[in-house]
mmCIF file of N, CA and C and ligand atoms in Angstrom:
data_model
loop_
_atom_site.group_PDB
_atom_site.id
_atom_site.type_symbol
_atom_site.label_atom_id
_atom_site.label_comp_id
_atom_site.label_asym_id
_atom_site.label_seq_id
_atom_site.Cartn_x
_atom_site.Cartn_y
_atom_site.Cartn_z
ATOM 1 N N MET N 1 0.856 -1.207 0.000
ATOM 2 C CA MET N 1 0.000 0.000 0.000
ATOM 3 C C MET N 1 0.886 1.249 0.000
ATOM 4 N N ASP N 2 0.692 2.109 -0.957
ATOM 5 C CA ASP N 2 1.442 3.364 -0.997
ATOM 6 C C ASP N 2 0.638 4.442 -0.266
ATOM 7 N N PRO N 3 1.227 5.640 -0.093
ATOM 8 C CA PRO N 3 0.521 6.702 0.642
ATOM 9 C C PRO N 3 -0.871 6.987 0.086
ATOM 10 N N GLU N 4 -0.992 6.957 -1.239
ATOM 11 C CA GLU N 4 -2.310 7.198 -1.835
ATOM 12 C C GLU N 4 -3.299 6.123 -1.404
ATOM 13 N N ALA N 5 -2.807 4.893 -1.356
ATOM 14 C CA ALA N 5 -3.687 3.781 -0.987
ATOM 15 C C ALA N 5 -4.156 3.911 0.457
ATOM 16 N N ILE N 6 -3.275 4.416 1.335
ATOM 17 C CA ILE N 6 -3.677 4.631 2.729
ATOM 18 C C ILE N 6 -4.807 5.650 2.777
ATOM 19 N N LYS N 7 -4.614 6.756 2.036
ATOM 20 C CA LYS N 7 -5.649 7.797 2.013
ATOM 21 C C LYS N 7 -6.964 7.245 1.482
ATOM 22 N N ARG N 8 -6.853 6.465 0.382
ATOM 23 C CA ARG N 8 -8.062 5.915 -0.220
ATOM 24 C C ARG N 8 -8.790 4.989 0.750
ATOM 25 N N SER N 9 -8.028 4.148 1.457
ATOM 26 C CA SER N 9 -8.729 3.202 2.333
ATOM 27 C C SER N 9 -9.334 3.926 3.523
ATOM 28 N N LEU N 10 -8.683 5.008 3.986
ATOM 29 C CA LEU N 10 -9.286 5.800 5.066
ATOM 30 C C LEU N 10 -10.569 6.460 4.571
ATOM 31 N N ASP N 11 -10.503 7.072 3.386
ATOM 32 C CA ASP N 11 -11.695 7.691 2.800
ATOM 33 C C ASP N 11 -12.814 6.667 2.639
ATOM 34 N N GLY N 12 -12.438 5.511 2.076
ATOM 35 C CA GLY N 12 -13.422 4.474 1.802
ATOM 36 C C GLY N 12 -14.107 3.965 3.058
ATOM 37 N N SER N 13 -13.416 4.052 4.184
ATOM 38 C CA SER N 13 -13.988 3.528 5.421
ATOM 39 C C SER N 13 -14.812 4.588 6.132
ATOM 40 N N GLY N 14 -14.813 5.814 5.608
ATOM 41 C CA GLY N 14 -15.583 6.886 6.228
ATOM 42 C C GLY N 14 -14.828 7.590 7.348
ATOM 43 N N LEU N 15 -13.567 7.207 7.585
ATOM 44 C CA LEU N 15 -12.768 7.888 8.605
ATOM 45 C C LEU N 15 -12.035 9.057 7.956
ATOM 46 N N ARG N 16 -11.982 10.166 8.657
ATOM 47 C CA ARG N 16 -11.213 11.291 8.157
ATOM 48 C C ARG N 16 -9.730 10.915 8.179
ATOM 49 N N CYS N 17 -9.026 11.301 7.111
ATOM 50 C CA CYS N 17 -7.602 10.976 7.059
ATOM 51 C C CYS N 17 -6.815 12.038 7.819
ATOM 52 N N THR N 18 -6.675 11.842 9.131
ATOM 53 C CA THR N 18 -5.884 12.770 9.935
ATOM 54 C C THR N 18 -4.426 12.332 9.868
ATOM 55 N N ALA N 19 -3.536 13.264 10.211
ATOM 56 C CA ALA N 19 -2.103 12.962 10.171
ATOM 57 C C ALA N 19 -1.796 11.759 11.066
ATOM 58 N N GLN N 20 -2.491 11.673 12.193
ATOM 59 C CA GLN N 20 -2.215 10.591 13.149
ATOM 60 C C GLN N 20 -2.681 9.236 12.665
ATOM 61 N N ARG N 21 -3.902 9.201 12.109
ATOM 62 C CA ARG N 21 -4.381 7.917 11.584
ATOM 63 C C ARG N 21 -3.473 7.463 10.466
ATOM 64 N N TYR N 22 -3.080 8.432 9.657
ATOM 65 C CA TYR N 22 -2.179 8.117 8.558
ATOM 66 C C TYR N 22 -0.869 7.523 9.112
ATOM 67 N N ALA N 23 -0.344 8.147 10.153
ATOM 68 C CA ALA N 23 0.927 7.688 10.733
ATOM 69 C C ALA N 23 0.804 6.263 11.281
ATOM 70 N N VAL N 24 -0.345 5.963 11.903
ATOM 71 C CA VAL N 24 -0.559 4.611 12.439
ATOM 72 C C VAL N 24 -0.574 3.594 11.299
ATOM 73 N N MET N 25 -1.318 3.924 10.234
ATOM 74 C CA MET N 25 -1.405 3.014 9.080
ATOM 75 C C MET N 25 -0.031 2.825 8.435
ATOM 76 N N ALA N 26 0.691 3.936 8.272
ATOM 77 C CA ALA N 26 1.999 3.864 7.611
ATOM 78 C C ALA N 26 2.968 3.024 8.438
ATOM 79 N N PHE N 27 2.896 3.171 9.761
ATOM 80 C CA PHE N 27 3.783 2.392 10.616
ATOM 81 C C PHE N 27 3.479 0.900 10.491
ATOM 82 N N LEU N 28 2.184 0.565 10.488
ATOM 83 C CA LEU N 28 1.807 -0.850 10.376
ATOM 84 C C LEU N 28 2.220 -1.426 9.027
ATOM 85 N N MET N 29 2.207 -0.563 8.011
ATOM 86 C CA MET N 29 2.596 -1.038 6.693
ATOM 87 C C MET N 29 4.087 -1.383 6.645
ATOM 88 N N ASP N 30 4.862 -0.603 7.361
ATOM 89 C CA ASP N 30 6.316 -0.814 7.356
ATOM 90 C C ASP N 30 6.767 -1.840 8.387
ATOM 91 N N HIS N 31 5.917 -2.146 9.347
ATOM 92 C CA HIS N 31 6.318 -3.057 10.422
ATOM 93 C C HIS N 31 5.335 -4.204 10.483
ATOM 94 N N LYS N 32 5.662 -5.264 9.798
ATOM 95 C CA LYS N 32 4.695 -6.359 9.669
ATOM 96 C C LYS N 32 4.867 -7.393 10.773
ATOM 97 N N ARG N 33 5.600 -7.001 11.841
ATOM 98 C CA ARG N 33 5.819 -7.978 12.910
ATOM 99 C C ARG N 33 4.815 -7.847 14.049
ATOM 100 N N HIS N 34 3.634 -7.327 13.723
ATOM 101 C CA HIS N 34 2.538 -7.268 14.681
ATOM 102 C C HIS N 34 2.895 -6.510 15.954
ATOM 103 N N PRO N 35 3.130 -5.209 15.836
ATOM 104 C CA PRO N 35 3.473 -4.406 17.009
ATOM 105 C C PRO N 35 2.300 -4.295 17.993
ATOM 106 N N THR N 36 2.628 -4.021 19.243
ATOM 107 C CA THR N 36 1.597 -3.748 20.250
ATOM 108 C C THR N 36 1.205 -2.275 20.149
ATOM 109 N N ALA N 37 0.100 -1.909 20.822
ATOM 110 C CA ALA N 37 -0.345 -0.512 20.815
ATOM 111 C C ALA N 37 0.757 0.388 21.383
ATOM 112 N N ALA N 38 1.464 -0.103 22.400
ATOM 113 C CA ALA N 38 2.526 0.703 23.014
ATOM 114 C C ALA N 38 3.648 0.974 22.010
ATOM 115 N N GLU N 39 3.998 -0.024 21.220
ATOM 116 C CA GLU N 39 5.044 0.163 20.212
ATOM 117 C C GLU N 39 4.593 1.128 19.125
ATOM 118 N N ILE N 40 3.326 1.021 18.746
ATOM 119 C CA ILE N 40 2.794 1.929 17.724
ATOM 120 C C ILE N 40 2.826 3.357 18.256
ATOM 121 N N PHE N 41 2.386 3.520 19.516
ATOM 122 C CA PHE N 41 2.401 4.861 20.102
ATOM 123 C C PHE N 41 3.819 5.440 20.116
ATOM 124 N N LYS N 42 4.782 4.643 20.529
ATOM 125 C CA LYS N 42 6.163 5.107 20.611
ATOM 126 C C LYS N 42 6.645 5.617 19.249
ATOM 127 N N ALA N 43 6.331 4.851 18.213
ATOM 128 C CA ALA N 43 6.778 5.213 16.863
ATOM 129 C C ALA N 43 6.083 6.477 16.366
ATOM 130 N N VAL N 44 4.762 6.541 16.561
ATOM 131 C CA VAL N 44 3.997 7.693 16.082
ATOM 132 C C VAL N 44 4.426 8.943 16.846
ATOM 133 N N ASN N 45 4.640 8.772 18.145
ATOM 134 C CA ASN N 45 5.032 9.893 18.985
ATOM 135 C C ASN N 45 6.433 10.403 18.655
ATOM 136 N N SER N 46 7.308 9.512 18.222
ATOM 137 C CA SER N 46 8.660 9.972 17.899
ATOM 138 C C SER N 46 8.658 10.762 16.588
ATOM 139 N N LEU N 47 7.665 10.492 15.729
ATOM 140 C CA LEU N 47 7.534 11.284 14.496
ATOM 141 C C LEU N 47 6.878 12.625 14.784
ATOM 142 N N ASP N 48 5.891 12.586 15.671
ATOM 143 C CA ASP N 48 5.144 13.798 15.990
ATOM 144 C C ASP N 48 4.892 13.833 17.493
ATOM 145 N N PRO N 49 5.766 14.534 18.224
ATOM 146 C CA PRO N 49 5.694 14.524 19.698
ATOM 147 C C PRO N 49 4.384 15.062 20.252
ATOM 148 N N ARG N 50 3.579 15.723 19.391
ATOM 149 C CA ARG N 50 2.313 16.242 19.893
ATOM 150 C C ARG N 50 1.267 15.146 20.040
ATOM 151 N N SER N 51 1.503 13.993 19.439
ATOM 152 C CA SER N 51 0.484 12.941 19.511
ATOM 153 C C SER N 51 0.536 12.253 20.873
ATOM 154 N N SER N 52 -0.588 12.282 21.544
ATOM 155 C CA SER N 52 -0.656 11.716 22.895
ATOM 156 C C SER N 52 -0.965 10.235 22.823
ATOM 157 N N ARG N 53 -0.718 9.549 23.932
ATOM 158 C CA ARG N 53 -1.028 8.132 24.017
ATOM 159 C C ARG N 53 -2.524 7.895 23.805
ATOM 160 N N ALA N 54 -3.347 8.740 24.455
ATOM 161 C CA ALA N 54 -4.802 8.542 24.365
ATOM 162 C C ALA N 54 -5.286 8.661 22.922
ATOM 163 N N THR N 55 -4.778 9.689 22.211
ATOM 164 C CA THR N 55 -5.210 9.876 20.820
ATOM 165 C C THR N 55 -4.782 8.700 19.961
ATOM 166 N N THR N 56 -3.555 8.256 20.162
ATOM 167 C CA THR N 56 -3.075 7.133 19.365
ATOM 168 C C THR N 56 -3.929 5.897 19.614
ATOM 169 N N TYR N 57 -4.218 5.619 20.879
ATOM 170 C CA TYR N 57 -5.026 4.440 21.196
ATOM 171 C C TYR N 57 -6.440 4.573 20.632
ATOM 172 N N ASN N 58 -7.001 5.806 20.716
ATOM 173 C CA ASN N 58 -8.341 6.024 20.137
ATOM 174 C C ASN N 58 -8.337 5.810 18.637
ATOM 175 N N ASN N 59 -7.297 6.335 17.981
ATOM 176 C CA ASN N 59 -7.201 6.162 16.531
ATOM 177 C C ASN N 59 -7.096 4.692 16.165
ATOM 178 N N LEU N 60 -6.297 3.989 16.924
ATOM 179 C CA LEU N 60 -6.125 2.564 16.685
ATOM 180 C C LEU N 60 -7.473 1.850 16.795
ATOM 181 N N ARG N 61 -8.224 2.217 17.823
ATOM 182 C CA ARG N 61 -9.531 1.582 18.023
ATOM 183 C C ARG N 61 -10.480 1.908 16.869
ATOM 184 N N ASP N 62 -10.451 3.177 16.406
ATOM 185 C CA ASP N 62 -11.293 3.563 15.272
ATOM 186 C C ASP N 62 -10.931 2.768 14.028
ATOM 187 N N LEU N 63 -9.625 2.587 13.816
ATOM 188 C CA LEU N 63 -9.162 1.870 12.630
ATOM 189 C C LEU N 63 -9.580 0.402 12.684
ATOM 190 N N VAL N 64 -9.554 -0.175 13.885
ATOM 191 C CA VAL N 64 -10.000 -1.567 14.042
ATOM 192 C C VAL N 64 -11.494 -1.651 13.751
ATOM 193 N N LYS N 65 -12.258 -0.703 14.318
ATOM 194 C CA LYS N 65 -13.705 -0.694 14.115
ATOM 195 C C LYS N 65 -14.053 -0.547 12.644
ATOM 196 N N ALA N 66 -13.271 0.269 11.934
ATOM 197 C CA ALA N 66 -13.538 0.524 10.521
ATOM 198 C C ALA N 66 -13.070 -0.637 9.641
ATOM 199 N N GLY N 67 -12.421 -1.615 10.246
ATOM 200 C CA GLY N 67 -12.009 -2.784 9.476
ATOM 201 C C GLY N 67 -10.708 -2.603 8.710
ATOM 202 N N LEU N 68 -9.949 -1.557 9.019
ATOM 203 C CA LEU N 68 -8.681 -1.337 8.315
ATOM 204 C C LEU N 68 -7.525 -2.007 9.039
ATOM 205 N N VAL N 69 -7.661 -2.102 10.342
ATOM 206 C CA VAL N 69 -6.598 -2.685 11.159
ATOM 207 C C VAL N 69 -7.212 -3.849 11.933
ATOM 208 N N ARG N 70 -6.428 -4.880 12.127
ATOM 209 C CA ARG N 70 -6.928 -6.037 12.854
ATOM 210 C C ARG N 70 -6.162 -6.194 14.151
ATOM 211 N N GLU N 71 -6.901 -6.501 15.201
ATOM 212 C CA GLU N 71 -6.239 -6.796 16.462
ATOM 213 C C GLU N 71 -6.172 -8.302 16.609
ATOM 214 N N VAL N 72 -4.965 -8.799 16.794
ATOM 215 C CA VAL N 72 -4.782 -10.230 16.997
ATOM 216 C C VAL N 72 -4.814 -10.463 18.502
ATOM 217 N N ALA N 73 -5.793 -11.235 18.940
ATOM 218 C CA ALA N 73 -5.940 -11.458 20.372
ATOM 219 C C ALA N 73 -4.885 -12.435 20.868
ATOM 220 N N VAL N 74 -4.113 -12.012 21.827
ATOM 221 C CA VAL N 74 -3.127 -12.888 22.444
ATOM 222 C C VAL N 74 -3.454 -12.894 23.929
ATOM 223 N N GLU N 75 -3.998 -14.000 24.412
ATOM 224 C CA GLU N 75 -4.489 -14.025 25.796
ATOM 225 C C GLU N 75 -3.368 -13.679 26.774
ATOM 226 N N GLY N 76 -3.745 -12.850 27.743
ATOM 227 C CA GLY N 76 -2.817 -12.555 28.820
ATOM 228 C C GLY N 76 -1.700 -11.615 28.438
ATOM 229 N N ARG N 77 -1.711 -11.151 27.192
ATOM 230 C CA ARG N 77 -0.670 -10.230 26.765
ATOM 231 C C ARG N 77 -1.306 -9.083 26.001
ATOM 232 N N ALA N 78 -0.510 -8.038 25.759
ATOM 233 C CA ALA N 78 -1.028 -6.903 25.006
ATOM 234 C C ALA N 78 -1.417 -7.353 23.600
ATOM 235 N N GLY N 79 -2.556 -6.839 23.105
ATOM 236 C CA GLY N 79 -2.992 -7.160 21.746
ATOM 237 C C GLY N 79 -1.945 -6.710 20.740
ATOM 238 N N ARG N 80 -1.899 -7.406 19.624
ATOM 239 C CA ARG N 80 -0.944 -7.054 18.580
ATOM 240 C C ARG N 80 -1.741 -6.670 17.349
ATOM 241 N N PHE N 81 -1.178 -5.753 16.558
ATOM 242 C CA PHE N 81 -1.960 -5.188 15.462
ATOM 243 C C PHE N 81 -1.309 -5.411 14.111
ATOM 244 N N ASP N 82 -2.135 -5.574 13.094
ATOM 245 C CA ASP N 82 -1.632 -5.516 11.734
ATOM 246 C C ASP N 82 -2.724 -5.026 10.790
ATOM 247 N N LEU N 83 -2.336 -4.749 9.556
ATOM 248 C CA LEU N 83 -3.284 -4.219 8.589
ATOM 249 C C LEU N 83 -4.203 -5.330 8.117
ATOM 250 N N GLU N 84 -5.454 -4.961 7.920
ATOM 251 C CA GLU N 84 -6.452 -5.938 7.520
ATOM 252 C C GLU N 84 -6.312 -6.266 6.029
ATOM 253 N N GLY N 85 -5.600 -5.404 5.305
ATOM 254 C CA GLY N 85 -5.531 -5.499 3.841
ATOM 255 C C GLY N 85 -5.274 -6.881 3.284
ATOM 256 N N LEU N 86 -4.260 -7.542 3.775
ATOM 257 C CA LEU N 86 -3.942 -8.872 3.255
ATOM 258 C C LEU N 86 -4.517 -9.925 4.190
ATOM 259 N N ARG N 87 -5.378 -10.785 3.646
ATOM 260 C CA ARG N 87 -5.972 -11.800 4.503
ATOM 261 C C ARG N 87 -4.935 -12.863 4.833
ATOM 262 N N HIS N 88 -4.796 -13.134 6.093
ATOM 263 C CA HIS N 88 -3.923 -14.225 6.496
ATOM 264 C C HIS N 88 -4.338 -14.732 7.875
ATOM 265 N N HIS N 89 -3.883 -15.901 8.199
ATOM 266 C CA HIS N 89 -4.086 -16.447 9.539
ATOM 267 C C HIS N 89 -2.841 -16.147 10.364
ATOM 268 N N HIS N 90 -2.916 -16.513 11.633
ATOM 269 C CA HIS N 90 -1.774 -16.244 12.503
ATOM 270 C C HIS N 90 -1.285 -17.496 13.210
ATOM 271 N N PHE N 91 -0.016 -17.480 13.495
ATOM 272 C CA PHE N 91 0.611 -18.540 14.281
ATOM 273 C C PHE N 91 1.253 -17.871 15.485
ATOM 274 N N ILE N 92 0.955 -18.366 16.675
ATOM 275 C CA ILE N 92 1.557 -17.783 17.877
ATOM 276 C C ILE N 92 2.399 -18.845 18.567
ATOM 277 N N CYS N 93 3.649 -18.497 18.840
ATOM 278 C CA CYS N 93 4.568 -19.447 19.454
ATOM 279 C C CYS N 93 4.335 -19.507 20.968
ATOM 280 N N ASP N 94 4.181 -20.715 21.483
ATOM 281 C CA ASP N 94 3.975 -20.914 22.925
ATOM 282 C C ASP N 94 5.155 -20.408 23.733
ATOM 283 N N ARG N 95 6.339 -20.544 23.164
ATOM 284 C CA ARG N 95 7.536 -20.275 23.939
ATOM 285 C C ARG N 95 7.950 -18.809 23.880
ATOM 286 N N CYS N 96 8.103 -18.259 22.668
ATOM 287 C CA CYS N 96 8.615 -16.879 22.566
ATOM 288 C C CYS N 96 7.508 -15.873 22.261
ATOM 289 N N SER N 97 6.266 -16.343 22.121
ATOM 290 C CA SER N 97 5.099 -15.483 21.885
ATOM 291 C C SER N 97 5.166 -14.713 20.578
ATOM 292 N N ASN N 98 6.053 -15.103 19.700
ATOM 293 C CA ASN N 98 6.132 -14.457 18.404
ATOM 294 C C ASN N 98 4.824 -14.685 17.644
ATOM 295 N N VAL N 99 4.345 -13.634 16.980
ATOM 296 C CA VAL N 99 3.142 -13.763 16.156
ATOM 297 C C VAL N 99 3.577 -13.747 14.701
ATOM 298 N N GLU N 100 3.271 -14.803 13.984
ATOM 299 C CA GLU N 100 3.695 -14.894 12.584
ATOM 300 C C GLU N 100 2.480 -15.032 11.690
ATOM 301 N N ASP N 101 2.624 -14.556 10.450
ATOM 302 C CA ASP N 101 1.546 -14.690 9.483
ATOM 303 C C ASP N 101 1.584 -16.065 8.840
ATOM 304 N N VAL N 102 0.431 -16.618 8.637
ATOM 305 C CA VAL N 102 0.309 -17.879 7.901
ATOM 306 C C VAL N 102 -0.555 -17.585 6.687
ATOM 307 N N GLU N 103 -0.100 -18.042 5.547
ATOM 308 C CA GLU N 103 -0.816 -17.791 4.295
ATOM 309 C C GLU N 103 -2.302 -18.154 4.432
ATOM 310 N N TRP N 104 -3.136 -17.334 3.834
ATOM 311 C CA TRP N 104 -4.575 -17.519 3.956
ATOM 312 C C TRP N 104 -5.049 -18.797 3.279
ATOM 313 N N TYR N 105 -5.934 -19.517 3.917
ATOM 314 C CA TYR N 105 -6.701 -20.555 3.246
ATOM 315 C C TYR N 105 -8.100 -20.528 3.819
ATOM 316 N N ASP N 106 -9.057 -20.880 3.002
ATOM 317 C CA ASP N 106 -10.441 -20.804 3.456
ATOM 318 C C ASP N 106 -10.728 -21.862 4.502
ATOM 319 N N VAL N 107 -11.436 -21.431 5.530
ATOM 320 C CA VAL N 107 -11.828 -22.340 6.592
ATOM 321 C C VAL N 107 -13.313 -22.590 6.404
ATOM 322 N N PRO N 108 -13.747 -23.851 6.454
ATOM 323 C CA PRO N 108 -15.184 -24.095 6.280
ATOM 324 C C PRO N 108 -15.984 -23.384 7.364
ATOM 325 N N LYS N 109 -17.100 -22.782 6.945
ATOM 326 C CA LYS N 109 -17.947 -22.106 7.927
ATOM 327 C C LYS N 109 -18.747 -23.144 8.695
ATOM 328 N N PRO N 110 -19.063 -22.849 9.961
ATOM 329 C CA PRO N 110 -19.885 -23.780 10.721
ATOM 330 C C PRO N 110 -21.292 -23.875 10.123
ATOM 331 N N ALA N 111 -21.974 -24.947 10.436
ATOM 332 C CA ALA N 111 -23.337 -25.131 9.938
ATOM 333 C C ALA N 111 -24.214 -23.974 10.400
ATOM 334 N N SER N 112 -25.135 -23.544 9.527
ATOM 335 C CA SER N 112 -25.925 -22.351 9.845
ATOM 336 C C SER N 112 -26.776 -22.573 11.097
ATOM 337 N N ARG N 113 -27.151 -23.823 11.367
ATOM 338 C CA ARG N 113 -27.994 -24.014 12.560
ATOM 339 C C ARG N 113 -27.221 -23.762 13.851
ATOM 340 N N SER N 114 -25.916 -23.955 13.832
ATOM 341 C CA SER N 114 -25.153 -23.682 15.052
ATOM 342 C C SER N 114 -24.843 -22.195 15.194
ATOM 343 N N LEU N 115 -25.046 -21.439 14.125
ATOM 344 C CA LEU N 115 -24.782 -19.994 14.190
ATOM 345 C C LEU N 115 -26.006 -19.208 14.613
ATOM 346 N N GLY N 116 -27.187 -19.764 14.381
ATOM 347 C CA GLY N 116 -28.411 -19.028 14.695
ATOM 348 C C GLY N 116 -28.484 -17.769 13.858
ATOM 349 N N LYS N 117 -28.724 -16.621 14.510
ATOM 350 C CA LYS N 117 -28.904 -15.369 13.770
ATOM 351 C C LYS N 117 -27.594 -14.602 13.622
ATOM 352 N N ARG N 118 -26.497 -15.180 14.071
ATOM 353 C CA ARG N 118 -25.220 -14.482 13.952
ATOM 354 C C ARG N 118 -24.831 -14.323 12.488
ATOM 355 N N VAL N 119 -24.216 -13.206 12.177
ATOM 356 C CA VAL N 119 -23.735 -12.974 10.812
ATOM 357 C C VAL N 119 -22.215 -13.023 10.835
ATOM 358 N N VAL N 120 -21.651 -14.003 10.145
ATOM 359 C CA VAL N 120 -20.202 -14.193 10.179
ATOM 360 C C VAL N 120 -19.550 -13.387 9.059
ATOM 361 N N ARG N 121 -18.553 -12.597 9.410
ATOM 362 C CA ARG N 121 -17.825 -11.812 8.419
ATOM 363 C C ARG N 121 -16.659 -12.631 7.867
ATOM 364 N N GLU N 122 -15.932 -13.242 8.751
ATOM 365 C CA GLU N 122 -14.828 -14.075 8.316
ATOM 366 C C GLU N 122 -14.482 -15.030 9.440
ATOM 367 N N CYS N 123 -13.711 -16.025 9.105
ATOM 368 C CA CYS N 123 -13.269 -16.967 10.114
ATOM 369 C C CYS N 123 -11.753 -16.942 10.109
ATOM 370 N N GLN N 124 -11.194 -16.501 11.219
ATOM 371 C CA GLN N 124 -9.754 -16.304 11.289
ATOM 372 C C GLN N 124 -9.168 -17.328 12.251
ATOM 373 N N LEU N 125 -8.126 -17.965 11.823
ATOM 374 C CA LEU N 125 -7.535 -18.998 12.651
ATOM 375 C C LEU N 125 -6.316 -18.486 13.388
ATOM 376 N N ILE N 126 -6.115 -18.985 14.601
ATOM 377 C CA ILE N 126 -4.844 -18.793 15.283
ATOM 378 C C ILE N 126 -4.268 -20.184 15.547
ATOM 379 N N LEU N 127 -3.170 -20.454 14.899
ATOM 380 C CA LEU N 127 -2.486 -21.724 15.112
ATOM 381 C C LEU N 127 -1.475 -21.517 16.228
ATOM 382 N N ARG N 128 -1.292 -22.512 17.064
ATOM 383 C CA ARG N 128 -0.343 -22.384 18.169
ATOM 384 C C ARG N 128 0.626 -23.556 18.209
ATOM 385 N N GLY N 129 1.770 -23.289 18.782
ATOM 386 C CA GLY N 129 2.760 -24.347 18.905
ATOM 387 C C GLY N 129 4.128 -23.723 19.054
ATOM 388 N N LEU N 130 5.122 -24.306 18.413
ATOM 389 C CA LEU N 130 6.476 -23.759 18.472
ATOM 390 C C LEU N 130 6.835 -23.188 17.107
ATOM 391 N N CYS N 131 7.387 -21.982 17.104
ATOM 392 C CA CYS N 131 7.846 -21.397 15.851
ATOM 393 C C CYS N 131 9.079 -22.184 15.384
ATOM 394 N N ALA N 132 9.520 -21.916 14.177
ATOM 395 C CA ALA N 132 10.627 -22.692 13.599
ATOM 396 C C ALA N 132 11.860 -22.639 14.505
ATOM 397 N N LYS N 133 12.163 -21.436 15.007
ATOM 398 C CA LYS N 133 13.359 -21.280 15.855
ATOM 399 C C LYS N 133 13.245 -22.088 17.133
ATOM 400 N N CYS N 134 12.090 -21.944 17.814
ATOM 401 C CA CYS N 134 11.917 -22.634 19.093
ATOM 402 C C CYS N 134 11.833 -24.143 18.888
ATOM 403 N N ALA N 135 11.243 -24.572 17.782
ATOM 404 C CA ALA N 135 11.131 -26.002 17.509
ATOM 405 C C ALA N 135 12.520 -26.602 17.319
ATOM 406 N N GLN N 136 13.386 -25.831 16.661
ATOM 407 C CA GLN N 136 14.740 -26.306 16.415
ATOM 408 C C GLN N 136 15.510 -26.424 17.738
ATOM 409 N N ARG N 137 15.304 -25.399 18.594
ATOM 410 C CA ARG N 137 15.973 -25.397 19.879
ATOM 411 C C ARG N 137 15.504 -26.574 20.726
ATOM 412 N N ALA N 138 14.188 -26.860 20.660
ATOM 413 C CA ALA N 138 13.623 -27.927 21.478
ATOM 414 C C ALA N 138 14.113 -29.295 21.055
ATOM 415 N N SER N 139 14.447 -29.441 19.770
ATOM 416 C CA SER N 139 14.827 -30.762 19.275
ATOM 417 C C SER N 139 16.306 -31.043 19.500
ATOM 418 N N ARG N 140 17.032 -29.996 19.929
ATOM 419 C CA ARG N 140 18.462 -30.214 20.141
ATOM 420 C C ARG N 140 18.750 -30.947 21.436
HETATM 421 ZN ZN1 LIG P 201 9.172 -19.276 19.237
HETATM 422 ZN ZN1 LIG P 202 -0.680 -10.746 10.682
#
């Protein structure tokens, strides 16, 4: 995504393209290692010291709500964020807690009778286990 694409996706989502939202999106585009909100704030704040923690967190929440940014739930730890643009699943390492992208594949939807009136947007998987590095260490 280039700068124009960031602006377009903000416009398309109905969010005003403020300098801060733009900075959050641009940071996520350049850092695909699933940063936490605190890391995003640090980066945005170092570019523009006027941006407060509260504003950054609010912007992040707006972007998640608008479907531009995804929060990857990691139990017991700070949520990690990435851009919604490219569909992928996630792998979380039990040992080092690294969050890695796994190429997208379609997951069968549950039977409609078990969903009732719920409307499913997507089904996202989180695979867990040992990442390549930790698996190698464990086998030694
Ligand atoms: Zn690991
Ligand atoms: Zn991801």
